[in-house]
CSV table of C-alpha atoms in Angstrom, one decimal:
chain,number,residue,atom,x,y,z
Y,1,MET,CA,46.4,-56.5,-23.9
Y,2,ILE,CA,44.9,-52.9,-23.1
Y,3,SER,CA,43.8,-50.6,-25.5
Y,4,ILE,CA,42.1,-47.2,-24.9
Y,5,LYS,CA,40.5,-45.2,-27.7
Y,6,GLY,CA,39.3,-41.9,-27.8
Y,7,LEU,CA,39.3,-41.2,-24.2
Y,8,TYR,CA,38.1,-37.7,-22.8
Y,9,LYS,CA,37.5,-36.9,-19.5
Y,10,GLN,CA,35.7,-33.3,-18.4
Y,11,PHE,CA,35.5,-31.9,-15.0
Y,12,GLY,CA,32.7,-29.3,-15.4
Y,13,GLN,CA,34.1,-27.0,-17.8
Y,14,LEU,CA,37.6,-28.2,-17.3
Y,15,GLU,CA,38.6,-30.8,-20.0
Y,16,VAL,CA,41.2,-32.9,-18.6
Y,17,LEU,CA,42.1,-35.8,-21.3
Y,18,LYS,CA,41.4,-34.7,-25.0
Y,19,GLY,CA,41.6,-38.0,-27.0
Y,20,ILE,CA,44.0,-40.3,-25.6
Y,21,ASP,CA,45.0,-43.5,-27.8
Y,22,LEU,CA,47.2,-46.2,-26.4
Y,23,GLN,CA,48.1,-49.8,-26.7
Y,24,VAL,CA,49.8,-51.8,-23.7
Y,25,GLU,CA,51.2,-55.1,-25.0
Y,26,LYS,CA,51.0,-58.3,-22.4
Y,27,GLY,CA,53.9,-58.4,-19.9
Y,28,ASN,CA,55.0,-54.6,-21.0
Y,29,VAL,CA,55.9,-51.9,-18.4
Y,30,VAL,CA,55.1,-48.3,-19.6
Y,31,VAL,CA,56.1,-45.3,-17.8
Y,32,VAL,CA,53.4,-42.3,-17.8
Y,33,ILE,CA,56.0,-38.8,-17.2
Y,34,GLY,CA,54.6,-35.0,-17.6
Y,35,PRO,CA,54.3,-32.2,-16.1
Y,36,SER,CA,51.4,-32.0,-13.1
Y,37,GLY,CA,48.0,-31.1,-14.8
Y,38,SER,CA,48.8,-33.0,-17.7
Y,39,GLY,CA,46.1,-35.7,-17.3
Y,40,LYS,CA,48.5,-38.6,-16.8
Y,41,THR,CA,46.7,-39.8,-13.1
Y,42,THR,CA,43.2,-39.0,-14.7
Y,43,MET,CA,43.9,-41.2,-17.5
Y,44,LEU,CA,44.9,-43.9,-15.1
Y,45,ARG,CA,42.3,-43.4,-12.6
Y,46,CYS,CA,39.8,-43.7,-15.7
Y,47,LEU,CA,41.4,-47.2,-16.5
Y,48,ASN,CA,40.4,-48.2,-13.0
Y,49,VAL,CA,37.1,-46.1,-13.6
Y,50,LEU,CA,37.7,-44.2,-10.3
Y,51,GLU,CA,36.8,-41.6,-12.7
Y,52,THR,CA,34.0,-42.2,-15.2
Y,53,PRO,CA,35.3,-41.2,-18.6
Y,54,THR,CA,33.3,-38.6,-20.6
Y,55,LYS,CA,33.8,-40.8,-23.9
Y,56,GLY,CA,36.0,-43.0,-25.1
Y,57,VAL,CA,36.6,-47.4,-25.2
Y,58,ILE,CA,38.6,-49.0,-22.7
Y,59,LEU,CA,39.4,-52.6,-23.5
Y,60,ILE,CA,41.6,-54.6,-21.0
Y,61,GLU,CA,42.0,-58.7,-22.1
Y,62,GLY,CA,39.0,-59.1,-24.0
Y,63,GLN,CA,36.8,-57.1,-21.8
Y,64,SER,CA,35.7,-53.5,-23.0
Y,65,LEU,CA,33.5,-50.3,-21.7
Y,66,ASP,CA,32.2,-48.1,-23.8
Y,67,PHE,CA,31.7,-44.7,-22.1
Y,68,SER,CA,29.6,-43.1,-24.9
Y,69,LYS,CA,27.2,-45.0,-23.4
Y,70,ALA,CA,25.9,-45.0,-19.7
Y,71,VAL,CA,27.7,-48.5,-18.2
Y,72,PRO,CA,26.1,-50.3,-15.8
Y,73,LYS,CA,27.3,-50.5,-12.2
Y,74,ARG,CA,27.7,-54.3,-12.3
Y,75,SER,CA,30.1,-54.4,-15.3
Y,76,VAL,CA,32.2,-51.7,-14.0
Y,77,ALA,CA,33.0,-53.7,-10.8
Y,78,SER,CA,33.7,-56.5,-13.2
Y,79,PHE,CA,35.9,-54.6,-15.4
Y,80,ARG,CA,37.6,-53.3,-12.0
Y,81,ARG,CA,39.0,-56.3,-11.2
Y,82,LEU,CA,41.2,-57.0,-14.2
Y,83,THR,CA,43.4,-53.8,-12.9
Y,84,GLY,CA,44.9,-53.4,-9.5
Y,85,MET,CA,45.7,-50.3,-8.4
Y,86,VAL,CA,48.4,-48.6,-6.2
Y,87,PHE,CA,47.8,-45.0,-4.6
Y,88,GLN,CA,50.1,-42.3,-3.8
Y,89,ASN,CA,49.1,-42.1,-0.5
Y,90,TYR,CA,48.6,-46.2,0.1
Y,91,ASN,CA,44.9,-45.7,1.3
Y,92,LEU,CA,45.5,-48.8,3.7
Y,93,PHE,CA,42.5,-49.8,5.4
Y,94,PRO,CA,43.7,-48.2,8.9
Y,95,HIS,CA,41.4,-50.6,10.9
Y,96,LYS,CA,42.9,-54.0,9.4
Y,97,THR,CA,46.5,-55.4,10.1
Y,98,ALA,CA,48.4,-55.6,7.1
Y,99,ILE,CA,47.5,-59.2,6.0
Y,100,GLU,CA,43.7,-58.4,6.6
Y,101,ASN,CA,44.0,-55.8,4.2
Y,102,VAL,CA,45.5,-58.2,1.7
Y,103,MET,CA,42.9,-60.6,2.1
Y,104,GLU,CA,39.8,-58.2,2.3
Y,105,GLY,CA,39.6,-58.2,-1.6
Y,106,PRO,CA,39.8,-62.2,-1.8
Y,107,VAL,CA,37.3,-62.9,0.8
Y,108,ILE,CA,35.1,-59.8,0.4
Y,109,VAL,CA,34.8,-59.5,-3.4
Y,110,LYS,CA,36.1,-62.8,-4.3
Y,111,GLY,CA,34.1,-65.2,-1.9
Y,112,VAL,CA,37.6,-66.9,-1.3
Y,113,ASP,CA,37.9,-69.0,2.1
Y,114,LYS,CA,39.4,-67.2,4.6
Y,115,GLU,CA,42.1,-69.5,5.5
Y,116,VAL,CA,43.1,-70.0,1.6
Y,117,ALA,CA,43.1,-66.4,1.2
Y,118,ARG,CA,45.3,-65.9,4.4
Y,119,LYS,CA,47.8,-68.3,3.4
Y,120,ARG,CA,47.9,-66.6,-0.3
Y,121,ALA,CA,48.0,-63.3,1.4
Y,122,LYS,CA,51.0,-64.4,3.5
Y,123,VAL,CA,53.1,-65.5,0.6
Y,124,LEU,CA,52.3,-62.0,-1.0
Y,125,LEU,CA,53.7,-60.3,2.0
Y,126,GLU,CA,56.5,-61.9,1.8
Y,127,LYS,CA,57.0,-61.5,-1.7
Y,128,VAL,CA,57.0,-57.5,-1.2
Y,129,GLY,CA,59.5,-58.4,2.0
Y,130,LEU,CA,57.1,-58.1,4.7
Y,131,GLY,CA,56.9,-61.6,5.9
Y,132,ASP,CA,57.5,-60.5,9.4
Y,133,LYS,CA,54.9,-57.6,9.4
Y,134,VAL,CA,51.8,-59.4,8.6
Y,135,SER,CA,49.8,-58.5,11.7
Y,136,TYR,CA,51.0,-55.1,12.1
Y,137,TYR,CA,48.2,-52.2,11.5
Y,138,PRO,CA,49.0,-49.6,8.9
Y,139,ALA,CA,49.9,-47.1,11.7
Y,140,GLN,CA,52.8,-49.2,12.9
Y,141,LEU,CA,54.3,-49.4,9.6
Y,142,SER,CA,56.7,-47.1,7.8
Y,143,GLY,CA,55.6,-45.4,4.2
Y,144,GLY,CA,57.5,-47.6,2.3
Y,145,GLN,CA,56.0,-50.5,4.0
Y,146,GLN,CA,52.6,-49.5,3.7
Y,147,GLN,CA,52.9,-49.1,0.3
Y,148,ARG,CA,54.4,-52.7,-0.6
Y,149,VAL,CA,51.4,-53.7,1.7
Y,150,GLY,CA,49.5,-51.5,-1.1
Y,151,ILE,CA,51.2,-53.3,-3.3
Y,152,ALA,CA,50.5,-56.8,-2.1
Y,153,ARG,CA,46.7,-56.0,-1.4
Y,154,ALA,CA,46.2,-54.8,-5.4
Y,155,LEU,CA,48.0,-58.3,-6.3
Y,156,ALA,CA,45.8,-60.5,-4.0
Y,157,MET,CA,42.8,-59.7,-7.0
Y,158,GLU,CA,45.1,-61.4,-9.4
Y,159,PRO,CA,44.6,-58.6,-11.9
Y,160,GLU,CA,45.7,-58.4,-15.7
Y,161,VAL,CA,47.2,-55.2,-15.1
Y,162,MET,CA,48.7,-53.2,-12.3
Y,163,LEU,CA,48.6,-49.4,-11.9
Y,164,PHE,CA,50.4,-47.4,-10.4
Y,165,ASP,CA,49.8,-43.6,-9.4
Y,166,GLU,CA,53.0,-42.1,-8.4
Y,167,PRO,CA,53.8,-44.9,-5.7
Y,168,THR,CA,56.7,-42.8,-4.6
Y,169,SER,CA,56.0,-39.6,-4.4
Y,170,ALA,CA,54.3,-39.4,-0.8
Y,171,LEU,CA,57.7,-41.5,0.7
Y,172,ASP,CA,60.7,-40.3,2.2
Y,173,PRO,CA,63.8,-40.2,-0.3
Y,174,GLU,CA,65.3,-43.2,1.8
Y,175,LEU,CA,62.2,-45.3,1.5
Y,176,VAL,CA,61.8,-45.0,-2.4
Y,177,GLY,CA,64.3,-47.8,-3.3
Y,178,GLU,CA,62.2,-50.7,-1.6
Y,179,VAL,CA,59.4,-49.5,-3.2
Y,180,LEU,CA,60.8,-49.7,-6.6
Y,181,LYS,CA,62.5,-53.1,-6.1
Y,182,VAL,CA,59.4,-54.7,-5.4
Y,183,MET,CA,57.8,-52.9,-8.6
Y,184,LYS,CA,61.0,-54.1,-10.7
Y,185,ASP,CA,60.6,-57.7,-9.5
Y,186,LEU,CA,57.0,-57.8,-10.5
Y,187,ALA,CA,58.0,-56.4,-14.0
Y,188,GLN,CA,60.6,-59.1,-14.2
Y,189,GLU,CA,57.8,-61.6,-13.5
Y,190,GLY,CA,55.9,-60.3,-16.5
Y,191,MET,CA,53.2,-58.3,-14.9
Y,192,THR,CA,51.8,-55.9,-17.5
Y,193,MET,CA,52.4,-52.5,-15.4
Y,194,ILE,CA,51.3,-48.6,-16.5
Y,195,VAL,CA,53.3,-46.3,-14.2
Y,196,VAL,CA,52.9,-42.8,-13.5
Y,197,THR,CA,55.8,-41.6,-12.0
Y,198,HIS,CA,58.7,-38.8,-11.4
Y,199,GLU,CA,61.3,-41.5,-10.9
Y,200,MET,CA,63.1,-41.3,-14.4
Y,201,ARG,CA,66.0,-43.6,-12.9
Y,202,PHE,CA,63.0,-46.4,-13.1
Y,203,ALA,CA,61.8,-45.5,-16.3
Y,204,ARG,CA,64.7,-45.9,-17.6
Y,205,GLU,CA,66.1,-49.5,-16.3
Y,206,VAL,CA,62.4,-51.0,-16.1
Y,207,ALA,CA,59.8,-49.2,-18.5
Y,208,ASP,CA,59.5,-50.8,-22.1
Y,209,GLU,CA,57.8,-47.7,-23.3
Y,210,VAL,CA,58.0,-44.3,-22.2
Y,211,ILE,CA,55.2,-42.0,-22.6
Y,212,PHE,CA,55.1,-37.9,-22.2
Y,213,MET,CA,51.7,-36.6,-21.7
Y,214,ASP,CA,50.9,-32.8,-21.8
Y,215,GLY,CA,47.6,-30.7,-21.9
Y,216,GLY,CA,45.5,-33.9,-21.9
Y,217,VAL,CA,47.1,-35.5,-24.6
Y,218,ILE,CA,49.8,-38.2,-25.7
Y,219,VAL,CA,52.6,-35.6,-26.9
Y,220,GLU,CA,55.5,-38.8,-27.5
Y,221,ARG,CA,56.0,-42.3,-26.6
Y,222,ASN,CA,59.0,-44.4,-27.3
Y,223,LYS,CA,61.9,-46.6,-25.8
Y,224,PRO,CA,62.9,-45.3,-22.8
Y,225,GLU,CA,66.6,-44.7,-24.4
Y,226,GLU,CA,65.1,-42.4,-27.1
Y,227,ILE,CA,62.8,-40.3,-25.2
Y,228,PHE,CA,65.7,-39.7,-22.7
Y,229,THR,CA,68.3,-39.1,-25.1
Y,230,ASN,CA,66.6,-37.6,-28.0
Y,231,PRO,CA,63.1,-36.6,-27.5
Y,232,ILE,CA,61.7,-35.4,-30.7
Y,233,GLU,CA,59.2,-33.3,-29.5
Y,234,GLU,CA,60.1,-29.6,-28.2
Y,235,ARG,CA,57.4,-30.0,-24.9
Y,236,THR,CA,59.3,-33.2,-24.2
Y,237,ARG,CA,62.8,-31.7,-24.2
Y,238,LYS,CA,61.8,-28.8,-22.2
Y,239,PHE,CA,60.2,-30.8,-19.9
Y,240,LEU,CA,62.8,-33.3,-19.4
Y,241,ASN,CA,65.3,-30.6,-19.1
Y,242,MET,CA,63.2,-29.1,-16.3
Y,243,ILE,CA,63.4,-32.2,-13.9
Y,244,GLN,CA,67.0,-33.2,-15.0
I,1,MET,CA,19.5,-25.0,53.3
I,2,LYS,CA,20.8,-23.9,56.8
I,3,MET,CA,17.1,-24.3,58.0
I,4,TYR,CA,17.1,-27.8,56.3
I,5,LEU,CA,20.1,-29.0,58.1
I,6,ASN,CA,19.5,-27.5,61.8
I,7,SER,CA,16.0,-29.1,61.5
I,8,ILE,CA,17.7,-32.6,60.6
I,9,PHE,CA,20.7,-32.5,63.1
I,10,ALA,CA,18.7,-30.6,65.9
I,11,ASP,CA,16.2,-33.5,65.9
I,12,PRO,CA,17.5,-36.9,66.3
I,13,GLU,CA,13.7,-38.1,65.6
I,14,ARG,CA,13.6,-36.4,62.4
I,15,THR,CA,17.0,-37.7,61.5
I,16,ALA,CA,16.4,-41.0,61.8
I,17,ARG,CA,12.9,-40.8,59.9
I,18,LEU,CA,14.9,-39.2,57.0
I,19,VAL,CA,17.6,-41.8,57.2
I,20,ASP,CA,14.6,-44.8,57.3
I,21,ILE,CA,13.2,-43.3,53.9
I,22,ALA,CA,16.4,-43.6,52.5
I,23,LYS,CA,17.0,-46.9,53.3
I,24,THR,CA,13.2,-48.1,52.1
I,25,SER,CA,13.2,-45.6,49.2
I,26,LEU,CA,16.4,-47.2,47.6
I,27,GLN,CA,15.2,-50.4,46.8
I,28,PRO,CA,11.7,-49.2,44.8
I,29,LEU,CA,14.2,-46.7,43.1
I,30,LEU,CA,16.5,-49.5,42.1
I,31,GLU,CA,14.0,-51.3,41.2
I,32,GLY,CA,12.4,-48.7,39.0
I,33,ALA,CA,16.0,-48.1,37.7
I,34,VAL,CA,16.4,-52.2,37.0
I,35,MET,CA,13.0,-52.9,35.2
I,36,ASN,CA,12.4,-49.8,33.2
I,37,THR,CA,15.0,-46.8,33.5
I,38,ILE,CA,18.0,-49.3,32.0
I,39,PRO,CA,15.5,-51.3,29.7
I,40,LEU,CA,14.1,-48.6,28.0
I,41,SER,CA,17.3,-46.9,27.2
I,42,ILE,CA,19.2,-50.1,26.0
I,43,ILE,CA,16.1,-50.9,23.9
I,44,SER,CA,15.7,-47.6,22.8
I,45,PHE,CA,19.1,-46.9,21.6
I,46,ILE,CA,19.6,-49.8,19.7
I,47,ILE,CA,16.5,-49.1,17.9
I,48,GLY,CA,17.4,-45.7,17.6
I,49,LEU,CA,21.1,-46.6,16.0
I,50,ILE,CA,19.7,-48.4,13.6
I,51,LEU,CA,17.3,-45.9,12.3
I,52,ALA,CA,20.3,-43.6,12.9
I,53,VAL,CA,22.6,-45.6,10.2
I,54,LEU,CA,19.9,-45.9,7.9
I,55,THR,CA,19.0,-42.6,8.2
I,56,ALA,CA,22.6,-41.4,7.6
I,57,ILE,CA,22.9,-43.3,4.6
I,58,ALA,CA,19.9,-42.1,3.3
I,59,ARG,CA,21.3,-38.7,3.4
I,60,ILE,CA,24.4,-39.7,1.8
I,61,SER,CA,22.7,-41.4,-0.8
I,62,GLN,CA,22.7,-40.1,-4.6
I,63,VAL,CA,18.6,-40.8,-4.4
I,64,LYS,CA,16.9,-37.7,-4.3
I,65,PHE,CA,13.6,-39.4,-2.5
I,66,PHE,CA,15.6,-40.8,0.2
I,67,GLN,CA,17.3,-37.8,1.1
I,68,ILE,CA,14.3,-35.9,1.5
I,69,ILE,CA,12.6,-38.3,3.5
I,70,ALA,CA,15.8,-38.6,5.9
I,71,ARG,CA,16.0,-34.5,6.1
I,72,ILE,CA,11.7,-34.6,7.0
I,73,TYR,CA,12.4,-36.8,9.8
I,74,VAL,CA,15.3,-35.4,11.0
I,75,SER,CA,13.7,-31.8,10.8
I,76,ALA,CA,10.4,-32.9,12.5
I,77,ILE,CA,12.0,-35.0,15.4
I,78,ARG,CA,14.5,-32.3,16.1
I,79,GLY,CA,12.2,-29.4,15.7
I,80,THR,CA,9.5,-30.7,18.6
I,81,PRO,CA,10.4,-31.3,22.1
I,82,LEU,CA,10.3,-34.9,23.3
I,83,LEU,CA,8.0,-34.6,25.6
I,84,VAL,CA,5.2,-33.4,23.4
I,85,GLN,CA,6.2,-36.2,20.9
I,86,LEU,CA,5.6,-38.8,23.6
I,87,PHE,CA,2.4,-37.3,24.7
I,88,ILE,CA,1.3,-37.4,20.9
I,89,ILE,CA,2.2,-41.1,20.8
I,90,PHE,CA,0.8,-42.1,24.4
I,91,TYR,CA,-2.3,-39.5,24.5
I,92,GLY,CA,-2.6,-38.8,21.3
I,93,LEU,CA,-2.5,-41.6,19.1
I,94,PRO,CA,-6.0,-43.5,20.9
I,95,ASN,CA,-8.0,-40.8,19.3
I,96,ILE,CA,-7.4,-42.6,16.0
I,97,GLY,CA,-8.0,-45.8,17.6
I,98,LEU,CA,-4.3,-46.3,18.0
I,99,THR,CA,-3.4,-47.7,21.7
I,100,ILE,CA,0.2,-48.1,22.8
I,101,ASP,CA,1.3,-49.6,26.1
I,102,PRO,CA,2.9,-46.9,28.0
I,103,PHE,CA,6.5,-48.8,27.7
I,104,ILE,CA,6.4,-49.3,24.1
I,105,SER,CA,5.3,-45.9,23.7
I,106,ALA,CA,8.0,-44.7,25.4
I,107,VAL,CA,10.5,-46.8,23.3
I,108,ILE,CA,9.1,-45.6,20.0
I,109,GLY,CA,9.1,-41.8,21.1
I,110,PHE,CA,13.1,-42.2,22.2
I,111,SER,CA,13.7,-44.5,19.3
I,112,LEU,CA,12.4,-41.6,17.1
I,113,SER,CA,14.7,-39.3,19.0
I,114,VAL,CA,17.8,-41.3,19.2
I,115,GLY,CA,17.5,-42.2,15.5
I,116,ALA,CA,17.2,-38.4,14.0
I,117,TYR,CA,20.0,-36.8,16.5
I,118,ALA,CA,22.5,-39.9,16.3
I,119,SER,CA,22.0,-39.6,12.5
I,120,GLU,CA,23.7,-36.4,12.3
I,121,ILE,CA,26.6,-37.9,14.2
I,122,ILE,CA,27.0,-40.7,11.8
I,123,ARG,CA,26.5,-38.9,8.5
I,124,ALA,CA,29.6,-36.6,9.8
I,125,ALA,CA,31.7,-39.7,10.9
I,126,ILE,CA,31.1,-41.1,7.7
I,127,LEU,CA,31.8,-38.3,5.8
I,128,SER,CA,35.0,-37.6,7.7
I,129,ILE,CA,36.6,-40.5,6.3
I,130,PRO,CA,39.0,-40.0,3.2
I,131,LYS,CA,37.5,-40.0,-0.2
I,132,GLY,CA,40.8,-42.3,-0.6
I,133,GLN,CA,39.2,-45.2,1.7
I,134,TRP,CA,36.0,-45.4,-0.8
I,135,GLU,CA,38.5,-45.5,-3.6
I,136,ALA,CA,40.8,-48.3,-1.9
I,137,GLY,CA,37.7,-50.4,-1.5
I,138,TYR,CA,36.5,-49.8,-5.1
I,139,SER,CA,39.7,-50.4,-6.6
I,140,ILE,CA,39.8,-54.1,-5.0
I,141,GLY,CA,36.4,-54.5,-7.0
I,142,MET,CA,34.1,-53.7,-3.9
I,143,SER,CA,30.6,-52.7,-4.2
I,144,TYR,CA,29.0,-49.6,-2.6
I,145,THR,CA,27.5,-51.4,-0.2
I,146,GLN,CA,30.4,-53.7,0.4
I,147,ALA,CA,32.7,-50.7,0.8
I,148,LEU,CA,30.4,-49.0,3.2
I,149,LYS,CA,30.3,-52.0,5.5
I,150,ARG,CA,33.8,-52.9,5.3
I,151,ILE,CA,35.7,-50.0,5.2
I,152,ILE,CA,33.9,-47.1,5.8
I,153,LEU,CA,31.3,-47.6,8.6
I,154,PRO,CA,34.0,-49.5,11.1
I,155,GLN,CA,36.2,-46.3,10.8
I,156,ALA,CA,33.2,-44.4,11.4
I,157,ALA,CA,32.0,-46.2,14.4
I,158,ARG,CA,35.6,-44.9,15.9
I,159,VAL,CA,34.9,-41.6,14.9
I,160,SER,CA,31.3,-41.6,16.3
I,161,LEU,CA,31.8,-43.1,19.6
I,162,PRO,CA,32.4,-40.6,21.8
I,163,PRO,CA,29.5,-38.3,20.7
I,164,LEU,CA,27.3,-41.5,20.4
I,165,SER,CA,28.4,-42.3,24.2
I,166,ASN,CA,27.3,-38.6,25.0
I,167,SER,CA,23.5,-39.4,23.3
I,168,PHE,CA,23.3,-42.7,25.5
I,169,ILE,CA,23.9,-41.1,28.4
I,170,SER,CA,21.5,-38.3,27.4
I,171,LEU,CA,19.0,-40.6,26.9
I,172,VAL,CA,19.3,-42.7,30.2
I,173,LYS,CA,18.6,-39.2,31.7
I,174,ASP,CA,15.7,-38.4,29.2
I,175,THR,CA,13.8,-41.7,30.1
I,176,SER,CA,12.6,-39.7,33.4
I,177,LEU,CA,10.3,-38.1,30.7
I,178,ALA,CA,8.5,-41.4,30.6
I,179,SER,CA,7.2,-41.2,33.7
I,180,VAL,CA,4.5,-39.0,32.2
I,181,VAL,CA,3.2,-41.4,30.1
I,182,LEU,CA,3.0,-43.7,33.0
I,183,VAL,CA,6.3,-45.7,32.8
I,184,THR,CA,7.1,-46.6,36.4
I,185,GLU,CA,11.1,-46.3,35.8
I,186,MET,CA,13.0,-44.5,38.6
I,187,PHE,CA,11.9,-41.0,38.7
I,188,ARG,CA,7.9,-41.9,38.6
I,189,ARG,CA,9.0,-44.1,41.7
I,190,ALA,CA,10.6,-41.4,43.3
I,191,GLN,CA,7.3,-39.3,42.8
I,192,GLU,CA,5.2,-42.0,43.8
I,193,ILE,CA,7.1,-42.1,47.1
I,194,THR,CA,7.5,-38.5,47.7
I,195,ALA,CA,3.5,-38.2,47.6
I,196,ALA,CA,3.2,-40.8,50.5
I,197,ASN,CA,6.0,-38.9,52.9
I,198,TYR,CA,6.6,-35.3,51.0
I,199,GLU,CA,10.5,-35.9,51.5
I,200,PHE,CA,10.7,-34.6,48.1
I,201,LEU,CA,14.5,-33.3,48.6
I,202,LEU,CA,15.8,-36.2,50.4
I,203,VAL,CA,14.3,-38.6,47.9
I,204,TYR,CA,14.4,-37.0,44.6
I,205,SER,CA,18.5,-36.4,45.2
I,206,GLU,CA,18.4,-40.1,45.8
I,207,ALA,CA,16.8,-40.6,42.5
I,208,ALA,CA,19.7,-38.0,41.1
I,209,LEU,CA,22.4,-40.1,42.5
I,210,ILE,CA,21.4,-43.3,41.3
I,211,TYR,CA,21.5,-41.6,37.7
I,212,TRP,CA,24.8,-40.2,38.4
I,213,VAL,CA,26.3,-43.5,39.4
I,214,ILE,CA,24.7,-45.5,36.4
I,215,CYS,CA,26.1,-42.5,33.8
I,216,PHE,CA,29.6,-42.6,35.6
I,217,PHE,CA,29.6,-46.6,34.9
I,218,LEU,CA,28.3,-46.0,31.5
I,219,SER,CA,31.8,-43.2,31.0
I,220,VAL,CA,33.7,-45.9,32.1
I,221,ILE,CA,32.8,-48.4,29.7
I,222,GLN,CA,32.8,-45.3,26.8
I,223,GLY,CA,36.4,-45.2,28.2
I,224,PHE,CA,37.1,-48.9,27.6
I,225,LEU,CA,35.2,-49.0,24.4
I,226,GLU,CA,37.4,-45.8,22.7
I,227,LYS,CA,40.5,-47.8,23.9
I,228,ARG,CA,39.6,-50.9,22.2
I,229,LEU,CA,38.7,-49.1,18.9
I,230,GLU,CA,41.9,-46.9,19.1
I,231,ARG,CA,44.2,-50.0,19.3
I,232,TYR,CA,44.9,-49.5,15.4
I,233,VAL,CA,45.9,-45.8,15.6
I,234,SER,CA,48.9,-45.6,17.4
């Protein structure tokens, strides 16, 4: 289970998150939508501590970090292992092949034996449909393929939660489907996922819950069928009208 | 020029003498290159590179103290002539009881110099790697050091290879300055030869030619390394 309590984030004078409270049950898929600048990406990055929240508490599977106090570096590193992050721009390591990208975390961070890690990485790459591309460098792969390697790389660390930061926004339209399919399969396997996306169809089909954020707060949260057909808040309705 | 050429070709005896000097000089010059110029360049460059990486990391570190030390070092080395630095090390330090062997003095001087200049190259290369690469490393649980070593530095190495090759080629030529601190590298050998026969133009040109050949091979190696490091960038 993930629990966020009173999460604030300030960049200089700009307050991006103004008190986020959120619980996500194990195995649930939560899709976060909202206009740009609403704080959804920042919230996701706070969960991975790529941004350090100004204050608030994050609890993932029994481990918690309280940002009201100074947080030691070591607990940040171990906390990060609970979450797997998938970036909008993939951020694959360009000097490593697909399989080396996936092996890197287990070998370097967890100290897994290289050959064991290689076998597991192969299985993961097959799972995302790239069993035949293991020794390709990122530059030799399409955007969709790179993003699938990115997903495999995050999965290799066996995280409790997968975080997706607009994983299909940088892709050509015809490549979006292959990435969404991998994500859908993951959801069906029972992976806990928080997904920031503009793919409303994915939200409808896969999400257990949809969260609408605006101005640094959660405006509305509900089951997808409810929020898309019957939004309660005026702001949610306006946003949905704009994008549909 | 014309007079010089005339003096050679009009006089077969002089031509023979020059050819003879050119031939007999070749061995000591090459000896100087192989025994001193090349080892001095390689050793100084390796030590210099280690210094440069450490300095670059100090410059980008969050610790103010390291930043300041690195800045002072780079500023002092870049702000003073290499020749003066070599004089201070070899002729100056004995005044406080520190007498250093010529070759070692030269290694110290050149390493410090390479360290300062190359640190700026490496710092720029590190800063040129997108922030997302650090984040990707952190996101799979890496520490700062792990991300730096495994993700950032290998990519920075590729970026910095051309300017670093430049530094190395410069260094090979700069080692001729070691002649003034009594290292018998190639240029000092050339000076010794000319002291006996006064054929400055011939012998110095011969030395220059050997420098050129060495640097030509270095450029070839650079091209080869660049290709190897760029294999993942299609």
